[in-house]
Coordinates of C-alpha atoms in Angstrom, one line a residue:
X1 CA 15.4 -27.5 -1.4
X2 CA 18.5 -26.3 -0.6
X3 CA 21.0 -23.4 -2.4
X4 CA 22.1 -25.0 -5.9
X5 CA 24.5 -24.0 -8.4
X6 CA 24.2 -25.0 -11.6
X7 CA 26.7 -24.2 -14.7
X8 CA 24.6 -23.4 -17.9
X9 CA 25.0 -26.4 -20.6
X10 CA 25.6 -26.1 -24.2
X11 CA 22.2 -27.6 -25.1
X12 CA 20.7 -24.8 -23.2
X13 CA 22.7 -21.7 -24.2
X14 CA 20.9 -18.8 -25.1
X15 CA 17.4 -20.1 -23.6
X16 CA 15.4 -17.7 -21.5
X17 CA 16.4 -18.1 -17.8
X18 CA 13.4 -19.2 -16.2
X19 CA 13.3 -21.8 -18.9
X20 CA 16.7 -22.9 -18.1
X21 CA 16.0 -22.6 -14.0
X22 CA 12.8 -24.8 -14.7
X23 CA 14.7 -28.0 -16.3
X24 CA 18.0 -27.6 -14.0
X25 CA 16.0 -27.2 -10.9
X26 CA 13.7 -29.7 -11.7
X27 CA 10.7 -27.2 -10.7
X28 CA 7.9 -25.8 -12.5
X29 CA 8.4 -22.4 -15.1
X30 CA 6.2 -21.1 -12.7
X31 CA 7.9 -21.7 -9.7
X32 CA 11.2 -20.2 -11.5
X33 CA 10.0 -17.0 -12.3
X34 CA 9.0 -16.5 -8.6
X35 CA 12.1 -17.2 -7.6
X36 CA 14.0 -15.2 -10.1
X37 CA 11.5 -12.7 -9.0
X38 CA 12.4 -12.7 -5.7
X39 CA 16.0 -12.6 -6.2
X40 CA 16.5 -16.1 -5.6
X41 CA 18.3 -16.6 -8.6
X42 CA 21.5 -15.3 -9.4
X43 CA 23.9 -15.9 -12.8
X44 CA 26.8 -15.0 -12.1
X45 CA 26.6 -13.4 -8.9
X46 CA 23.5 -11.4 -10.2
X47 CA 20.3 -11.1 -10.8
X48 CA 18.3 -11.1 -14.4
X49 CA 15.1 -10.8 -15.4
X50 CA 13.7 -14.3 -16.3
X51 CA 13.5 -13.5 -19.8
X52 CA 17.6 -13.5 -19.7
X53 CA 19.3 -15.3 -22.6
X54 CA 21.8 -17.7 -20.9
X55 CA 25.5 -17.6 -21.9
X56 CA 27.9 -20.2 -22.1
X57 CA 29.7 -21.3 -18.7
X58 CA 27.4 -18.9 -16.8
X59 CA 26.9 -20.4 -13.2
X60 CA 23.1 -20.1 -12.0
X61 CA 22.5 -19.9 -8.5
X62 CA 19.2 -21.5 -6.9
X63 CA 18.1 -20.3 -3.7
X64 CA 14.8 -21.9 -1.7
X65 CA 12.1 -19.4 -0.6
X66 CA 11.4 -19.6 2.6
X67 CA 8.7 -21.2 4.2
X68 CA 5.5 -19.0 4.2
X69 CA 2.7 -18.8 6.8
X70 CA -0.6 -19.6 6.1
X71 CA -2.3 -18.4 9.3
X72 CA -1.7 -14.9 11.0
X73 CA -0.6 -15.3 14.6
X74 CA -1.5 -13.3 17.5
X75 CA 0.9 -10.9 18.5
X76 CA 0.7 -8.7 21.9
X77 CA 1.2 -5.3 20.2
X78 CA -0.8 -2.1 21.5
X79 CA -3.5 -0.4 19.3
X80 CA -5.1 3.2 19.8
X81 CA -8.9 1.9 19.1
X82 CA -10.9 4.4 18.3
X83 CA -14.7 2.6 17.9
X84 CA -15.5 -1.0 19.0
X85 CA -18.8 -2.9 19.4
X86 CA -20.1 -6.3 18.4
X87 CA -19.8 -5.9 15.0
X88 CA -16.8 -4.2 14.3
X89 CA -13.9 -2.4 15.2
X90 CA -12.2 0.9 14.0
X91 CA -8.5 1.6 14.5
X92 CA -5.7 4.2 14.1
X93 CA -3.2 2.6 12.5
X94 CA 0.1 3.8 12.7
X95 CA 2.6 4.6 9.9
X96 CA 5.0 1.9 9.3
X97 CA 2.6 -0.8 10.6
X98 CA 1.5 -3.1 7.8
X99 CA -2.0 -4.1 7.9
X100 CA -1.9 -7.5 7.5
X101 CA 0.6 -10.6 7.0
X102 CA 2.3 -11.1 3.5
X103 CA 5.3 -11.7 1.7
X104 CA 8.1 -9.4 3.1
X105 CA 5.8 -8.5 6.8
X106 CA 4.8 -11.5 8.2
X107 CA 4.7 -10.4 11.9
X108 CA 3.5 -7.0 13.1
X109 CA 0.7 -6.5 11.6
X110 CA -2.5 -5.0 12.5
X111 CA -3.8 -8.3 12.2
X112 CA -1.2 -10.2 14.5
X113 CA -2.3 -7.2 16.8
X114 CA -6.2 -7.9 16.6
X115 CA -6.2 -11.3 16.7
X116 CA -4.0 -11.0 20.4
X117 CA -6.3 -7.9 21.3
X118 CA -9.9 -10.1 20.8
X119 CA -8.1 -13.2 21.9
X120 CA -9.0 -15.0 18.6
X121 CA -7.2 -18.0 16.8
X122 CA -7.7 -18.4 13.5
X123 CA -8.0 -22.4 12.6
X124 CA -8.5 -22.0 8.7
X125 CA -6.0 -20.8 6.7
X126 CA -5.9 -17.2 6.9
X127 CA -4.0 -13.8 6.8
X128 CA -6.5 -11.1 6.4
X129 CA -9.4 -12.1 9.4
X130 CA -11.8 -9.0 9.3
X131 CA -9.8 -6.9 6.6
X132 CA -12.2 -5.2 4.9
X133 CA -10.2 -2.4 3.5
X134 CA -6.6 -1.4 3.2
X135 CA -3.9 1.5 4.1
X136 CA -0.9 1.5 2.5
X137 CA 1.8 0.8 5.3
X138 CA 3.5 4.3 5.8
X139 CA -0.6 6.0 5.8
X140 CA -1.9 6.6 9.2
X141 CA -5.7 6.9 9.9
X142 CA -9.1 5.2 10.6
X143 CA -9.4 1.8 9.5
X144 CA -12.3 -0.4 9.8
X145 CA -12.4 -4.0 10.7
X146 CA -14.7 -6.3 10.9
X147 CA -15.5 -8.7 13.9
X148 CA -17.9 -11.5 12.5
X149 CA -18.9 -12.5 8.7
X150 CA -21.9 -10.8 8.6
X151 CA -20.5 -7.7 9.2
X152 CA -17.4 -8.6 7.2
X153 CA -19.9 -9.1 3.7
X154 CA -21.8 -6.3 4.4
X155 CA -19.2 -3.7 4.8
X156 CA -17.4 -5.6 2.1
X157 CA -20.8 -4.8 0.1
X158 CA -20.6 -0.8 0.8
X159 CA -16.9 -0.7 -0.1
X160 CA -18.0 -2.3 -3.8
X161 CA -21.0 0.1 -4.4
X162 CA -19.2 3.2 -3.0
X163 CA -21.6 4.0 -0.2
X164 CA -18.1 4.3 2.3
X165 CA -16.9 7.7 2.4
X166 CA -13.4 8.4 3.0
X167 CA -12.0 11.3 4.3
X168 CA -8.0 12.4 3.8
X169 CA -5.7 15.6 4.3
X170 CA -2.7 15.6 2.9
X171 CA 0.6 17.7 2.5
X172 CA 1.4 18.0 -1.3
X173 CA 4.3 20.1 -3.5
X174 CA 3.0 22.9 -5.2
X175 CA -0.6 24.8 -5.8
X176 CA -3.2 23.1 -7.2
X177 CA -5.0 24.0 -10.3
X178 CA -8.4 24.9 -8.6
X179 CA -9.3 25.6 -5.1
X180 CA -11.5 22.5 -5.5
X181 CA -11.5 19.7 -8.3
X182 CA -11.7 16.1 -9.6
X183 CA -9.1 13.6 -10.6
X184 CA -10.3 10.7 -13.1
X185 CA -6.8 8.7 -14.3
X186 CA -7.6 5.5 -14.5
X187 CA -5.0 3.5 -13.1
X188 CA -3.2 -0.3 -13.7
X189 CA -0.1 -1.8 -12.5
X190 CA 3.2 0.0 -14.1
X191 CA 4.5 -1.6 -16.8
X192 CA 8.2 -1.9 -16.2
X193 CA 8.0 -1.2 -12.3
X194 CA 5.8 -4.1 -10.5
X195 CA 5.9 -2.3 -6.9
X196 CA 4.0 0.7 -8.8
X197 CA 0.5 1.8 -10.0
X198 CA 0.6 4.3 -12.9
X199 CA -2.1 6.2 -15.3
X200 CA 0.2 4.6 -18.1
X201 CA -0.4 1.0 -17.7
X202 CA -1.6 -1.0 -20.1
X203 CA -4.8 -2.6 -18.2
X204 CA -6.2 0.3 -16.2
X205 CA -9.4 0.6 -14.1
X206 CA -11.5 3.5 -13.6
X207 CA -10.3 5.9 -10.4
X208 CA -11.6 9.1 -9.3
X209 CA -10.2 11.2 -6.3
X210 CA -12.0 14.7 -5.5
X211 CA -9.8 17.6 -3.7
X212 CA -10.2 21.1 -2.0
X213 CA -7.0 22.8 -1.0
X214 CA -7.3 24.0 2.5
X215 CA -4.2 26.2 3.3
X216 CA -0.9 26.8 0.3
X217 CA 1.8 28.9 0.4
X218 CA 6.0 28.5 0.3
X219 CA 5.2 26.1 -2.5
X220 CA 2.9 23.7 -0.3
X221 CA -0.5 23.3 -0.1
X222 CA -2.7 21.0 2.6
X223 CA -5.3 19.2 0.8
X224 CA -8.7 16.9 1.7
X225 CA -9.0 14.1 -0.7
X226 CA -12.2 12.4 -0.7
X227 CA -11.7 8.9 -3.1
X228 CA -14.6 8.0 -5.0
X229 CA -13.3 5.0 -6.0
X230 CA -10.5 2.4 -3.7
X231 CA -7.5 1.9 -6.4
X232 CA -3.9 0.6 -4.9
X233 CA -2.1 4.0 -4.0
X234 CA -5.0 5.9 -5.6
X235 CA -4.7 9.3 -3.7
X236 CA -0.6 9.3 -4.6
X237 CA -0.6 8.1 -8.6
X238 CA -3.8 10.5 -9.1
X239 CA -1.8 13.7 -7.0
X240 CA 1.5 12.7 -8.7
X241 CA 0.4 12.6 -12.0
X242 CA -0.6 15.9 -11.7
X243 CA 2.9 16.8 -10.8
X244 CA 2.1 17.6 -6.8
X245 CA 2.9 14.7 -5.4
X246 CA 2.6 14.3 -1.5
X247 CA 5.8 15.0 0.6
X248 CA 8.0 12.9 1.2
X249 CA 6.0 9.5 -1.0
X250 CA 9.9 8.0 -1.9
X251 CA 8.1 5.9 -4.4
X252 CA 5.9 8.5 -6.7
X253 CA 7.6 12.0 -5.3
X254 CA 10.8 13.2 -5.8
X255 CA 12.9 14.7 -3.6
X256 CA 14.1 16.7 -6.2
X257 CA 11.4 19.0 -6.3
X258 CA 11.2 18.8 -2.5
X259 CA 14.3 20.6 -2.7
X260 CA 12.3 23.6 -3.4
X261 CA 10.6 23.4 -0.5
X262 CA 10.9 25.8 3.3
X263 CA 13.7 23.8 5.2
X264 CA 11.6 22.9 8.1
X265 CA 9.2 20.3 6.2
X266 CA 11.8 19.4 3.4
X267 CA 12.7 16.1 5.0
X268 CA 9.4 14.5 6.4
X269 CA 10.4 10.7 6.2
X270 CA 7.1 8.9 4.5
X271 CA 3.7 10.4 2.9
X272 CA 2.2 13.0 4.3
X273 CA -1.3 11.3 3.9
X274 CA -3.4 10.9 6.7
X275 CA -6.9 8.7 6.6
X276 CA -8.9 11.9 8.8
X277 CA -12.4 10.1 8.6
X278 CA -14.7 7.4 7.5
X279 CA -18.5 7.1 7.3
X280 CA -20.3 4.1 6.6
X281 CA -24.3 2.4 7.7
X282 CA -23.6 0.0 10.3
X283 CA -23.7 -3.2 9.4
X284 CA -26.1 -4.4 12.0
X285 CA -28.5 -1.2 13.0
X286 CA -28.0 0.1 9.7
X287 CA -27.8 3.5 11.5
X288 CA -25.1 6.2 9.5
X289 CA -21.4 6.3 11.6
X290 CA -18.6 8.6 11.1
X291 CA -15.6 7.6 12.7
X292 CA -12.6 10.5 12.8
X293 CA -8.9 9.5 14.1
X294 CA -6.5 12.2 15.4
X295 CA -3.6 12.6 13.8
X296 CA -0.2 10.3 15.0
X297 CA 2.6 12.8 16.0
X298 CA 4.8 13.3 13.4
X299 CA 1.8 14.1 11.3
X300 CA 0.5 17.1 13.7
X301 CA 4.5 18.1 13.8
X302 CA 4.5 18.8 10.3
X303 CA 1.2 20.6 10.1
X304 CA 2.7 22.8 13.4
X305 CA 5.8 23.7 11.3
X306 CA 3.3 24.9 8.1
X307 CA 1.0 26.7 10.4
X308 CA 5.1 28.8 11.2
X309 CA 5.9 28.6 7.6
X310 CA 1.7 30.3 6.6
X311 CA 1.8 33.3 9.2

């Protein structure tokens, strides 16, 4: 498929878009609305919602999607591995490294990294080898990965019935409530934002995130979250919907109320949210394992410049 350009017809004048890319394009209505979700539809030079009415001598502009991997490659990228054994593997990831391949990150990945690292090629169709849990891409932390399908299903088993224990700190705006408390939103995908998770959606799922403030003052306070349940961007809807949302999180902060904030943290350039600490039973002794990652640089920067701002 190459870049088409259609002009919209009398016949179809005042249809819904993807309707209208669907017949021109000679594609599927579901094919359309991914590619007017993807911005690869323009009418006139810009984009619309699929639910668009067409106007008369609009021109619609097709675009093709770009091919899309199936497998995850090896890539030779370093990794700081903190645990390793027969069974499984635990990492600290980075921030800004994805953890594995999908639509807008194919390469880089923790995955790409493991699969050079262990020497493995992946023949079935596959992005996610070992990926038992997630961290969202700017979070840095301990992240466990599983080296064979046995230990894949039964890590995969503790992570469903809430036997994994999941330690965070984090750097939040303002004082919390209580020295110590719970956080039960449930949580769904945002109803007018699709990149976002929100207490206000209209299909939600139970979530519950436990805190204890460790150190506050200057309008900040340093936080351990313990999730009791595994939501998309649990710790940063639940924190932000109480109205302390964690430094520097672009996408439910505001830089706004950072504004209030001491000078030397105000600018701290993704979420201050650090994943201190797992436990889990091995998968194959059963023994109990807590596995604890240091924190990346920038992370132990910005705690250094609290400690200045606390004295």
């Amino acid at each position: 498929m190459t870049v088409q350009h259609f002009q919209v017809p009398l016949s179809q004048i005042g249809q819904r878009l993807d309707l209208v890319v669907a017949s021109l394009a000679e594609i599927s209505r579901s094919q359309a609305k991914l590619l007017i979700t993807r911005r690869h539809v323009l009418v006139d030079g810009t984009p619309q919602k699929a639910s668009y009415p067409v106007r008369n001598g609009e021109i619609v502009e097709v675009s093709p999607l770009l091919s899309q991997p199936t497998t995850a490659t090896p890539e030779d990228i370093p990794l700081d591995i903190l645990y390793e054994d027969d069974s499984l593997a635990a990492i600290n990831k980075p921030p800004g490294m994805v953890v594995h391949p999908a639509p807008g990150q194919w390469h880089g990945t923790v995955v790409n990294a493991l699969l050079s690292y262990w020497g493995w090629h992946v023949e079935e169709a596959s992005l996610r080898p070992g990926i038992v849990h997630r961290l969202d891409k700017d979070t840095s932390g301990v992240l466990l990965v599983a080296k064979n399908r046995t230990a894949l299903e039964a890590l995969a088993e503790q992570f469903k019935s809430r036997q994994v224990r999941k330690t965070y700190r984090a750097v939040v705006v303002g004082y919390l409530p209580q020295h110590e408390g719970e956080i039960s939103f449930p949580i769904g995908r945002h109803p007018q934002d699709r990149k976002k998770m929100s207490i206000h959606a209209r299909k939600s799922r139970p979530a519950v995130s436990r805190y204890e403030v460790l150190e506050s003052g200057r309008n900040v306070s340093l936080v351990h979250l313990f999730p009791k349940t595994g939501r998309t961007h649990q710790l940063r809807v639940h924190l932000a919907a109480l109205n302390h949302p964690i430094i520097g999180d672009d996408l439910y902060g505001s830089r706004r109320m950072e504004k209030t904030l001491p000078a030397e943290i105000r600018h701290f350039p993704r979420q201050a949210l650090h994943a201190e600490a797992i436990e889990f039973m091995h998968p194959q002794d059963h023994t109990v394992m807590t596995i604890q990652a240091p924190y990346p640089a920038d992370f132990a920067g910005l705690l250094l410049e609290l400690s200045a701002v606390w004295e």
